[in-house]
PDB file of C-alpha atoms in Angstrom:
ATOM      1  CA  MET A 142       0.000   0.000   0.000  1.00  0.00           C
ATOM      2  CA  CYS A 143       2.988   2.326   0.219  1.00  0.00           C
ATOM      3  CA  ARG A 144       2.600   3.229  -3.492  1.00  0.00           C
ATOM      4  CA  TYR A 145      -0.724   4.873  -2.687  1.00  0.00           C
ATOM      5  CA  ARG A 146       0.275   6.492   0.590  1.00  0.00           C
ATOM      6  CA  PRO A 147      -1.680   9.770   0.792  1.00  0.00           C
ATOM      7  CA  HIS A 148      -0.961  12.713   3.017  1.00  0.00           C
ATOM      8  CA  HIS A 149      -2.903  15.896   3.602  1.00  0.00           C
ATOM      9  CA  SER A 150       0.155  18.015   2.680  1.00  0.00           C
ATOM     10  CA  LEU A 151      -0.142  16.854  -0.957  1.00  0.00           C
ATOM     11  CA  GLY A 152      -3.325  18.801  -1.599  1.00  0.00           C
ATOM     12  CA  ARG A 153      -6.854  17.651  -2.195  1.00  0.00           C
ATOM     13  CA  ARG A 154      -6.557  16.784  -5.877  1.00  0.00           C
ATOM     14  CA  ALA A 155      -3.291  14.866  -5.440  1.00  0.00           C
ATOM     15  CA  VAL A 156      -4.685  12.790  -2.573  1.00  0.00           C
ATOM     16  CA  ILE A 157      -7.878  11.971  -4.471  1.00  0.00           C
ATOM     17  CA  ARG A 158      -5.776  10.985  -7.490  1.00  0.00           C
ATOM     18  CA  LEU A 159      -3.694   8.573  -5.386  1.00  0.00           C
ATOM     19  CA  LEU A 160      -6.755   7.085  -3.718  1.00  0.00           C
ATOM     20  CA  HIS A 161      -8.510   6.739  -7.079  1.00  0.00           C
ATOM     21  CA  ARG A 162      -5.524   4.838  -8.434  1.00  0.00           C
ATOM     22  CA  TRP A 163      -5.730   2.421  -5.496  1.00  0.00           C
ATOM     23  CA  ALA A 164      -9.527   2.079  -5.680  1.00  0.00           C
ATOM     24  CA  LYS A 165      -9.397   1.113  -9.371  1.00  0.00           C
ATOM     25  CA  ARG A 166      -7.622  -2.081  -8.331  1.00  0.00           C
ATOM     26  CA  HIS A 167     -10.610  -3.228  -6.274  1.00  0.00           C
ATOM     27  CA  PHE A 168     -13.686  -1.472  -7.686  1.00  0.00           C
ATOM     28  CA  SER A 169     -15.146  -0.845 -11.111  1.00  0.00           C
ATOM     29  CA  ASP A 170     -14.038   2.343 -12.844  1.00  0.00           C
ATOM     30  CA  GLN A 171     -16.784   2.281 -15.462  1.00  0.00           C
ATOM     31  CA  LYS A 172     -20.267   3.760 -15.239  1.00  0.00           C
ATOM     32  CA  ARG A 173     -22.970   1.107 -15.255  1.00  0.00           C
ATOM     33  CA  CYS A 174     -25.610   3.335 -16.879  1.00  0.00           C
ATOM     34  CA  LYS A 175     -25.854   6.690 -18.628  1.00  0.00           C
ATOM     35  CA  HIS A 176     -27.349   8.618 -15.723  1.00  0.00           C
ATOM     36  CA  GLN A 177     -24.661   7.457 -13.258  1.00  0.00           C
ATOM     37  CA  LYS A 178     -22.586  10.493 -12.291  1.00  0.00           C
ATOM     38  CA  LEU A 179     -19.406   8.809 -10.982  1.00  0.00           C
ATOM     39  CA  THR A 180     -17.877   5.357 -10.841  1.00  0.00           C
ATOM     40  CA  ASP A 181     -17.547   3.128  -7.789  1.00  0.00           C
ATOM     41  CA  ALA A 182     -13.771   3.612  -7.689  1.00  0.00           C
ATOM     42  CA  LEU A 183     -14.033   7.405  -7.691  1.00  0.00           C
ATOM     43  CA  LEU A 184     -16.792   7.286  -5.070  1.00  0.00           C
ATOM     44  CA  VAL A 185     -14.599   5.246  -2.715  1.00  0.00           C
ATOM     45  CA  ALA A 186     -11.679   7.616  -3.313  1.00  0.00           C
ATOM     46  CA  LEU A 187     -13.794  10.653  -2.435  1.00  0.00           C
ATOM     47  CA  LEU A 188     -15.145   9.006   0.722  1.00  0.00           C
ATOM     48  CA  LEU A 189     -11.666   8.005   1.871  1.00  0.00           C
ATOM     49  CA  ALA A 190     -10.210  11.447   1.187  1.00  0.00           C
ATOM     50  CA  ARG A 191     -12.394  12.975   3.897  1.00  0.00           C
ATOM     51  CA  LEU A 192     -10.607  10.899   6.531  1.00  0.00           C
ATOM     52  CA  VAL A 193      -7.181  11.874   5.190  1.00  0.00           C
ATOM     53  CA  PHE A 194      -8.061  15.555   5.667  1.00  0.00           C
ATOM     54  CA  LYS A 195      -9.912  14.768   8.958  1.00  0.00           C
ATOM     55  CA  TYR A 196     -13.210  16.470   8.173  1.00  0.00           C
ATOM     56  CA  PRO A 197     -15.640  15.485  10.957  1.00  0.00           C
ATOM     57  CA  TYR A 198     -18.876  15.844   8.969  1.00  0.00           C
ATOM     58  CA  PRO A 199     -19.284  13.877   5.703  1.00  0.00           C
ATOM     59  CA  SER A 200     -22.061  16.112   4.369  1.00  0.00           C
ATOM     60  CA  ILE A 201     -19.944  19.265   4.692  1.00  0.00           C
ATOM     61  CA  TRP A 202     -17.009  17.509   3.029  1.00  0.00           C
ATOM     62  CA  TRP A 203     -19.227  16.439   0.148  1.00  0.00           C
ATOM     63  CA  ASN A 204     -20.538  19.973  -0.336  1.00  0.00           C
ATOM     64  CA  LEU A 205     -16.949  21.219  -0.561  1.00  0.00           C
ATOM     65  CA  LEU A 206     -16.245  18.637  -3.252  1.00  0.00           C
ATOM     66  CA  ARG A 207     -19.318  19.683  -5.228  1.00  0.00           C
ATOM     67  CA  GLU A 208     -17.997  23.245  -5.381  1.00  0.00           C
ATOM     68  CA  ASP A 209     -14.922  22.042  -7.309  1.00  0.00           C
ATOM     69  CA  ARG A 210     -16.329  19.034  -9.145  1.00  0.00           C
ATOM     70  CA  PHE A 211     -19.462  19.746 -11.119  1.00  0.00           C
ATOM     71  CA  GLY A 212     -21.833  16.872 -11.740  1.00  0.00           C
ATOM     72  CA  LEU A 213     -21.364  15.040  -8.449  1.00  0.00           C
ATOM     73  CA  PRO A 214     -24.519  13.473  -6.986  1.00  0.00           C
ATOM     74  CA  SER A 215     -26.011  14.604  -3.713  1.00  0.00           C
ATOM     75  CA  TYR A 216     -24.544  13.327  -0.480  1.00  0.00           C
ATOM     76  CA  THR A 217     -27.635  11.177   0.125  1.00  0.00           C
ATOM     77  CA  GLN A 218     -27.084   9.374  -3.177  1.00  0.00           C
ATOM     78  CA  ALA A 219     -23.362   8.971  -2.491  1.00  0.00           C
ATOM     79  CA  TYR A 220     -24.036   7.630   1.010  1.00  0.00           C
ATOM     80  CA  THR A 221     -26.580   5.127  -0.317  1.00  0.00           C
ATOM     81  CA  ARG A 222     -24.127   3.869  -2.911  1.00  0.00           C
ATOM     82  CA  GLY A 223     -21.432   3.629  -0.247  1.00  0.00           C
ATOM     83  CA  LEU A 224     -23.671   1.327   1.799  1.00  0.00           C
ATOM     84  CA  ARG A 225     -24.035  -0.938  -1.240  1.00  0.00           C
ATOM     85  CA  LEU A 226     -20.242  -1.264  -1.391  1.00  0.00           C
ATOM     86  CA  LEU A 227     -19.971  -1.998   2.331  1.00  0.00           C
ATOM     87  CA  SER A 228     -19.332  -5.739   1.971  1.00  0.00           C
ATOM     88  CA  GLN A 229     -16.610  -5.141  -0.641  1.00  0.00           C
ATOM     89  CA  LEU A 230     -14.935  -2.542   1.557  1.00  0.00           C
ATOM     90  CA  GLU A 231     -14.954  -4.844   4.587  1.00  0.00           C
ATOM     91  CA  ALA A 232     -13.473  -7.662   2.501  1.00  0.00           C
ATOM     92  CA  LEU A 233     -10.395  -5.499   1.814  1.00  0.00           C
ATOM     93  CA  VAL A 234      -9.526  -5.581   5.534  1.00  0.00           C
ATOM     94  CA  GLY A 235      -8.665  -9.260   5.618  1.00  0.00           C
ATOM     95  CA  PRO A 236      -5.813 -11.766   5.490  1.00  0.00           C
ATOM     96  CA  SER A 237      -3.155 -10.252   3.241  1.00  0.00           C
ATOM     97  CA  LYS A 238       0.098 -11.598   4.651  1.00  0.00           C
ATOM     98  CA  ARG A 239       1.555 -13.502   7.577  1.00  0.00           C
ATOM     99  CA  TYR A 240       2.629 -11.885  10.830  1.00  0.00           C
ATOM    100  CA  ALA A 241       4.904 -13.028  13.633  1.00  0.00           C
ATOM    101  CA  GLU A 242       3.288 -10.767  16.249  1.00  0.00           C
ATOM    102  CA  VAL A 243       0.078  -8.763  16.535  1.00  0.00           C
ATOM    103  CA  ILE A 244      -1.257  -6.518  19.298  1.00  0.00           C
ATOM    104  CA  ILE A 245      -4.875  -6.803  20.409  1.00  0.00           C
ATOM    105  CA  ASP A 246      -7.015  -4.234  22.209  1.00  0.00           C
ATOM    106  CA  SER A 247     -10.397  -2.520  22.079  1.00  0.00           C
ATOM    107  CA  MET A 248     -11.736   1.024  22.021  1.00  0.00           C
ATOM    108  CA  PRO A 249     -15.293   2.292  22.702  1.00  0.00           C
ATOM    109  CA  LEU A 250     -17.489   3.649  19.925  1.00  0.00           C
ATOM    110  CA  PRO A 251     -20.391   5.504  21.590  1.00  0.00           C
ATOM    111  CA  VAL A 252     -23.571   6.018  19.591  1.00  0.00           C
ATOM    112  CA  CYS A 253     -24.936   8.784  21.831  1.00  0.00           C
ATOM    113  CA  ARG A 254     -24.114  10.845  24.887  1.00  0.00           C
ATOM    114  CA  PRO A 255     -24.256   8.921  28.191  1.00  0.00           C
ATOM    115  CA  LYS A 256     -27.165  11.024  29.472  1.00  0.00           C
ATOM    116  CA  ARG A 257     -29.235   9.970  26.420  1.00  0.00           C
ATOM    117  CA  GLY A 258     -28.447   6.260  26.766  1.00  0.00           C
ATOM    118  CA  LYS A 259     -31.822   5.410  28.340  1.00  0.00           C
ATOM    119  CA  ARG A 260     -33.721   6.982  25.422  1.00  0.00           C
ATOM    120  CA  CYS A 261     -31.438   5.755  22.630  1.00  0.00           C
ATOM    121  CA  LYS A 262     -32.875   3.013  20.404  1.00  0.00           C
ATOM    122  CA  PHE A 263     -29.755   2.217  18.407  1.00  0.00           C
ATOM    123  CA  PRO A 264     -29.967  -1.487  17.379  1.00  0.00           C
ATOM    124  CA  GLY A 265     -27.666  -3.731  19.391  1.00  0.00           C
ATOM    125  CA  ALA A 266     -26.098  -0.960  21.491  1.00  0.00           C
ATOM    126  CA  ARG A 267     -25.344  -1.815  25.128  1.00  0.00           C
ATOM    127  CA  TRP A 268     -23.830  -0.226  28.210  1.00  0.00           C
ATOM    128  CA  GLY A 269     -20.162  -0.975  28.734  1.00  0.00           C
ATOM    129  CA  PHE A 270     -17.030   0.379  30.349  1.00  0.00           C
ATOM    130  CA  GLY A 271     -13.982   1.994  28.769  1.00  0.00           C
ATOM    131  CA  THR A 272     -10.906   3.742  30.039  1.00  0.00           C
ATOM    132  CA  GLN A 273     -12.924   6.967  30.395  1.00  0.00           C
ATOM    133  CA  GLY A 274     -15.898   5.417  32.188  1.00  0.00           C
ATOM    134  CA  GLU A 275     -19.309   4.197  31.043  1.00  0.00           C
ATOM    135  CA  VAL A 276     -20.162   4.175  27.361  1.00  0.00           C
ATOM    136  CA  TYR A 277     -23.343   3.296  25.499  1.00  0.00           C
ATOM    137  CA  GLY A 278     -22.774   1.767  22.103  1.00  0.00           C
ATOM    138  CA  TYR A 279     -20.226  -0.567  20.589  1.00  0.00           C
ATOM    139  CA  LYS A 280     -16.547  -1.416  20.876  1.00  0.00           C
ATOM    140  CA  LEU A 281     -13.947  -1.788  18.150  1.00  0.00           C
ATOM    141  CA  HIS A 282     -11.755  -4.842  18.767  1.00  0.00           C
ATOM    142  CA  ALA A 283      -8.703  -4.971  16.527  1.00  0.00           C
ATOM    143  CA  TRP A 284      -5.422  -6.657  15.754  1.00  0.00           C
ATOM    144  CA  VAL A 285      -2.608  -4.240  14.932  1.00  0.00           C
ATOM    145  CA  SER A 286       0.777  -5.167  13.496  1.00  0.00           C
ATOM    146  CA  PRO A 287       4.016  -3.821  15.032  1.00  0.00           C
ATOM    147  CA  GLN A 288       4.250  -1.479  12.019  1.00  0.00           C
ATOM    148  CA  GLY A 289       0.856   0.088  12.795  1.00  0.00           C
ATOM    149  CA  GLU A 290      -1.371  -1.626  10.210  1.00  0.00           C
ATOM    150  CA  ILE A 291      -4.828  -2.762  11.310  1.00  0.00           C
ATOM    151  CA  VAL A 292      -4.819  -6.464  10.469  1.00  0.00           C
ATOM    152  CA  GLN A 293      -8.451  -7.281  11.305  1.00  0.00           C
ATOM    153  CA  TYR A 294     -11.222  -5.879  13.457  1.00  0.00           C
ATOM    154  CA  LEU A 295     -14.706  -6.597  14.806  1.00  0.00           C
ATOM    155  CA  LEU A 296     -17.565  -4.365  15.959  1.00  0.00           C
ATOM    156  CA  ARG A 297     -19.366  -5.777  18.966  1.00  0.00           C
ATOM    157  CA  PRO A 298     -21.715  -4.383  21.682  1.00  0.00           C
ATOM    158  CA  ALA A 299     -19.892  -2.607  24.479  1.00  0.00           C
ATOM    159  CA  ASN A 300     -21.037  -5.029  27.174  1.00  0.00           C
ATOM    160  CA  LEU A 301     -19.009  -7.962  25.780  1.00  0.00           C
ATOM    161  CA  HIS A 302     -15.736  -8.712  27.552  1.00  0.00           C
ATOM    162  CA  ASP A 303     -12.519  -8.182  25.601  1.00  0.00           C
ATOM    163  CA  LEU A 304     -11.562 -11.815  26.060  1.00  0.00           C
ATOM    164  CA  THR A 305     -14.840 -13.023  24.524  1.00  0.00           C
ATOM    165  CA  VAL A 306     -14.271 -11.045  21.338  1.00  0.00           C
ATOM    166  CA  GLY A 307     -10.556 -11.895  21.463  1.00  0.00           C
ATOM    167  CA  TYR A 308     -11.371 -15.564  20.970  1.00  0.00           C
ATOM    168  CA  GLU A 309     -13.616 -14.588  18.066  1.00  0.00           C
ATOM    169  CA  LEU A 310     -10.714 -12.750  16.444  1.00  0.00           C
ATOM    170  CA  ASN A 311      -8.496 -15.787  17.028  1.00  0.00           C
ATOM    171  CA  ARG A 312     -10.626 -17.844  14.648  1.00  0.00           C
ATOM    172  CA  LYS A 313      -8.523 -16.429  11.786  1.00  0.00           C
ATOM    173  CA  TRP A 314      -5.300 -17.043  13.690  1.00  0.00           C
ATOM    174  CA  ALA A 315      -4.079 -19.714  11.244  1.00  0.00           C
ATOM    175  CA  GLU A 316      -4.825 -17.540   8.185  1.00  0.00           C
ATOM    176  CA  PHE A 317      -2.343 -14.938   9.458  1.00  0.00           C
ATOM    177  CA  GLY A 318       0.419 -17.481  10.017  1.00  0.00           C
ATOM    178  CA  GLY A 319      -0.181 -18.178  13.708  1.00  0.00           C
ATOM    179  CA  PRO A 320       1.203 -14.942  15.226  1.00  0.00           C
ATOM    180  CA  LYS A 321       1.742 -14.251  18.915  1.00  0.00           C
ATOM    181  CA  VAL A 322      -1.235 -12.213  20.164  1.00  0.00           C
ATOM    182  CA  ILE A 323      -0.032  -9.574  22.641  1.00  0.00           C
ATOM    183  CA  GLY A 324      -2.646  -8.086  24.949  1.00  0.00           C
ATOM    184  CA  ASP A 325      -2.998  -6.357  28.289  1.00  0.00           C
ATOM    185  CA  LYS A 326      -4.212  -7.823  31.595  1.00  0.00           C
ATOM    186  CA  GLY A 327      -7.741  -8.001  30.208  1.00  0.00           C
ATOM    187  CA  TYR A 328      -6.561 -10.898  28.030  1.00  0.00           C
ATOM    188  CA  ALA A 329      -5.131 -12.941  30.902  1.00  0.00           C
ATOM    189  CA  CYS A 330      -5.780 -16.366  29.438  1.00  0.00           C
ATOM    190  CA  LEU A 331      -4.062 -19.111  27.474  1.00  0.00           C
ATOM    191  CA  GLY A 332      -3.520 -18.191  23.845  1.00  0.00           C
ATOM    192  CA  PHE A 333      -2.451 -14.604  24.594  1.00  0.00           C
ATOM    193  CA  VAL A 334       0.759 -12.915  25.713  1.00  0.00           C
ATOM    194  CA  PHE A 335      -0.128 -10.658  28.660  1.00  0.00           C
ATOM    195  CA  PRO A 336       1.539  -8.993  31.675  1.00  0.00           C
ATOM    196  CA  PRO A 337       1.587 -11.610  34.448  1.00  0.00           C
ATOM    197  CA  LYS A 338      -0.493 -11.020  37.553  1.00  0.00           C
ATOM    198  CA  LYS A 339       0.693 -11.768  41.084  1.00  0.00           C
ATOM    199  CA  ASN A 340      -1.072 -15.132  41.148  1.00  0.00           C
ATOM    200  CA  THR A 341       0.007 -16.228  37.649  1.00  0.00           C
ATOM    201  CA  ARG A 342       1.723 -19.599  37.987  1.00  0.00           C
ATOM    202  CA  TYR A 343       3.017 -20.055  34.463  1.00  0.00           C
ATOM    203  CA  ASP A 344       5.050 -18.099  31.956  1.00  0.00           C
ATOM    204  CA  SER A 345       2.655 -15.852  30.035  1.00  0.00           C
ATOM    205  CA  GLY A 346       5.323 -15.008  27.450  1.00  0.00           C
ATOM    206  CA  TRP A 347       5.504 -11.354  28.499  1.00  0.00           C
ATOM    207  CA  ARG A 348       8.928  -9.710  28.247  1.00  0.00           C
ATOM    208  CA  ASP A 349       9.409  -6.274  29.810  1.00  0.00           C
ATOM    209  CA  SER A 350      12.243  -5.493  27.413  1.00  0.00           C
ATOM    210  CA  ARG A 351      10.026  -5.689  24.314  1.00  0.00           C
ATOM    211  CA  HIS A 352       6.275  -5.962  24.792  1.00  0.00           C
ATOM    212  CA  PRO A 353       5.527  -2.638  26.582  1.00  0.00           C
ATOM    213  CA  GLN A 354       6.893  -0.791  23.535  1.00  0.00           C
ATOM    214  CA  LEU A 355       4.676  -2.871  21.251  1.00  0.00           C
ATOM    215  CA  ARG A 356       1.636  -2.092  23.360  1.00  0.00           C
ATOM    216  CA  LYS A 357       2.174   1.627  22.728  1.00  0.00           C
ATOM    217  CA  ARG A 358       1.703   1.004  19.017  1.00  0.00           C
ATOM    218  CA  ILE A 359      -1.967   0.063  19.285  1.00  0.00           C
ATOM    219  CA  GLU A 360      -2.664   3.030  21.562  1.00  0.00           C
ATOM    220  CA  THR A 361      -1.177   5.288  18.896  1.00  0.00           C
ATOM    221  CA  VAL A 362      -3.319   3.661  16.209  1.00  0.00           C
ATOM    222  CA  PHE A 363      -6.489   4.150  18.234  1.00  0.00           C
ATOM    223  CA  SER A 364      -5.573   7.784  18.827  1.00  0.00           C
ATOM    224  CA  GLN A 365      -5.200   8.265  15.078  1.00  0.00           C
ATOM    225  CA  LEU A 366      -8.620   6.696  14.478  1.00  0.00           C
ATOM    226  CA  VAL A 367     -10.183   9.022  17.055  1.00  0.00           C
ATOM    227  CA  GLU A 368      -8.510  11.957  15.324  1.00  0.00           C
ATOM    228  CA  ALA A 369     -10.108  10.765  12.076  1.00  0.00           C
ATOM    229  CA  GLN A 370     -13.543  11.221  13.746  1.00  0.00           C
ATOM    230  CA  ILE A 371     -14.364   7.509  14.079  1.00  0.00           C
ATOM    231  CA  ARG A 372     -16.098   8.288  17.386  1.00  0.00           C
ATOM    232  CA  SER A 373     -18.615  10.740  16.000  1.00  0.00           C
ATOM    233  CA  VAL A 374     -21.967  10.178  17.697  1.00  0.00           C
ATOM    234  CA  GLN A 375     -23.926  11.242  14.598  1.00  0.00           C
ATOM    235  CA  THR A 376     -24.658   7.627  13.677  1.00  0.00           C
ATOM    236  CA  LYS A 377     -28.188   6.273  13.573  1.00  0.00           C
ATOM    237  CA  THR A 378     -27.886   2.793  12.043  1.00  0.00           C
ATOM    238  CA  LEU A 379     -25.499  -0.117  12.404  1.00  0.00           C
ATOM    239  CA  ALA A 380     -24.747  -0.025   8.676  1.00  0.00           C
ATOM    240  CA  SER A 381     -23.628   3.602   8.889  1.00  0.00           C
ATOM    241  CA  LEU A 382     -21.408   2.746  11.869  1.00  0.00           C
ATOM    242  CA  ARG A 383     -19.857  -0.129   9.899  1.00  0.00           C
ATOM    243  CA  LEU A 384     -19.281   2.147   6.903  1.00  0.00           C
ATOM    244  CA  ARG A 385     -17.665   4.851   9.044  1.00  0.00           C
ATOM    245  CA  THR A 386     -15.412   2.266  10.697  1.00  0.00           C
ATOM    246  CA  VAL A 387     -14.258   0.479   7.558  1.00  0.00           C
ATOM    247  CA  LEU A 388     -13.471   3.772   5.793  1.00  0.00           C
ATOM    248  CA  ALA A 389     -11.424   4.930   8.791  1.00  0.00           C
ATOM    249  CA  VAL A 390      -9.533   1.608   8.909  1.00  0.00           C
ATOM    250  CA  LEU A 391      -8.775   1.620   5.163  1.00  0.00           C
ATOM    251  CA  ALA A 392      -7.664   5.265   5.240  1.00  0.00           C
ATOM    252  CA  HIS A 393      -5.385   4.512   8.169  1.00  0.00           C
ATOM    253  CA  ASN A 394      -3.825   1.455   6.485  1.00  0.00           C
ATOM    254  CA  LEU A 395      -3.255   3.367   3.242  1.00  0.00           C
ATOM    255  CA  ALA A 396      -1.404   6.087   5.151  1.00  0.00           C
ATOM    256  CA  GLN A 397       1.086   3.614   6.604  1.00  0.00           C
ATOM    257  CA  PRO A 398       4.603   3.577   5.065  1.00  0.00           C
TER     258      PRO A 398
END
């Protein structure tokens, strides 16, 4: 992905050109009918570019694009077409190569403010706990490589324990070459490398000379996702939350060297 590494210092047109070149490898670059205003590849490139420039509101970003690019559809039409490409986008975040080590952790994705949690009717959302207290919504559970690439991820309700979803992520363990899965004390179980507790009676595989530095990598990745507005509470459906998440993950992976 380093050939298509975008950066906001390149300018809007240069970044969209790089993302369009990458999207043409995975999506069609031909219009399916006469009244179609842009191709699937260009649509994906425009949606990803918003996260490179860290615009919090997709509708405002789309209106800025329409000022420079005449003939673009409305944001509602673009959003609807983006939902149709959701399964293809999620398939791009999958087994691509083998890893020797991966870091696992989770971050909360609230769907509303805590004081509105009792009135919120978001499908599947639950109360859970994060590092900053209670959260109502979902959690993003992810594997991150030592280089900072998001290897795989899952969206699950916030009330599920990290270890429960960790075993679900481990189902693809063999497809990634059987890497060592490095977690924190929340993953204190066989199958994970974790900091030993006082009553741990076996070697958990944790090494103070190496693993604390690796753990900082996933915290940095989550901070970058938060900066890309992945935690915006303006989400009303699970499909829109999935689309926001997969676009943020792909934009992050494309920006890695």
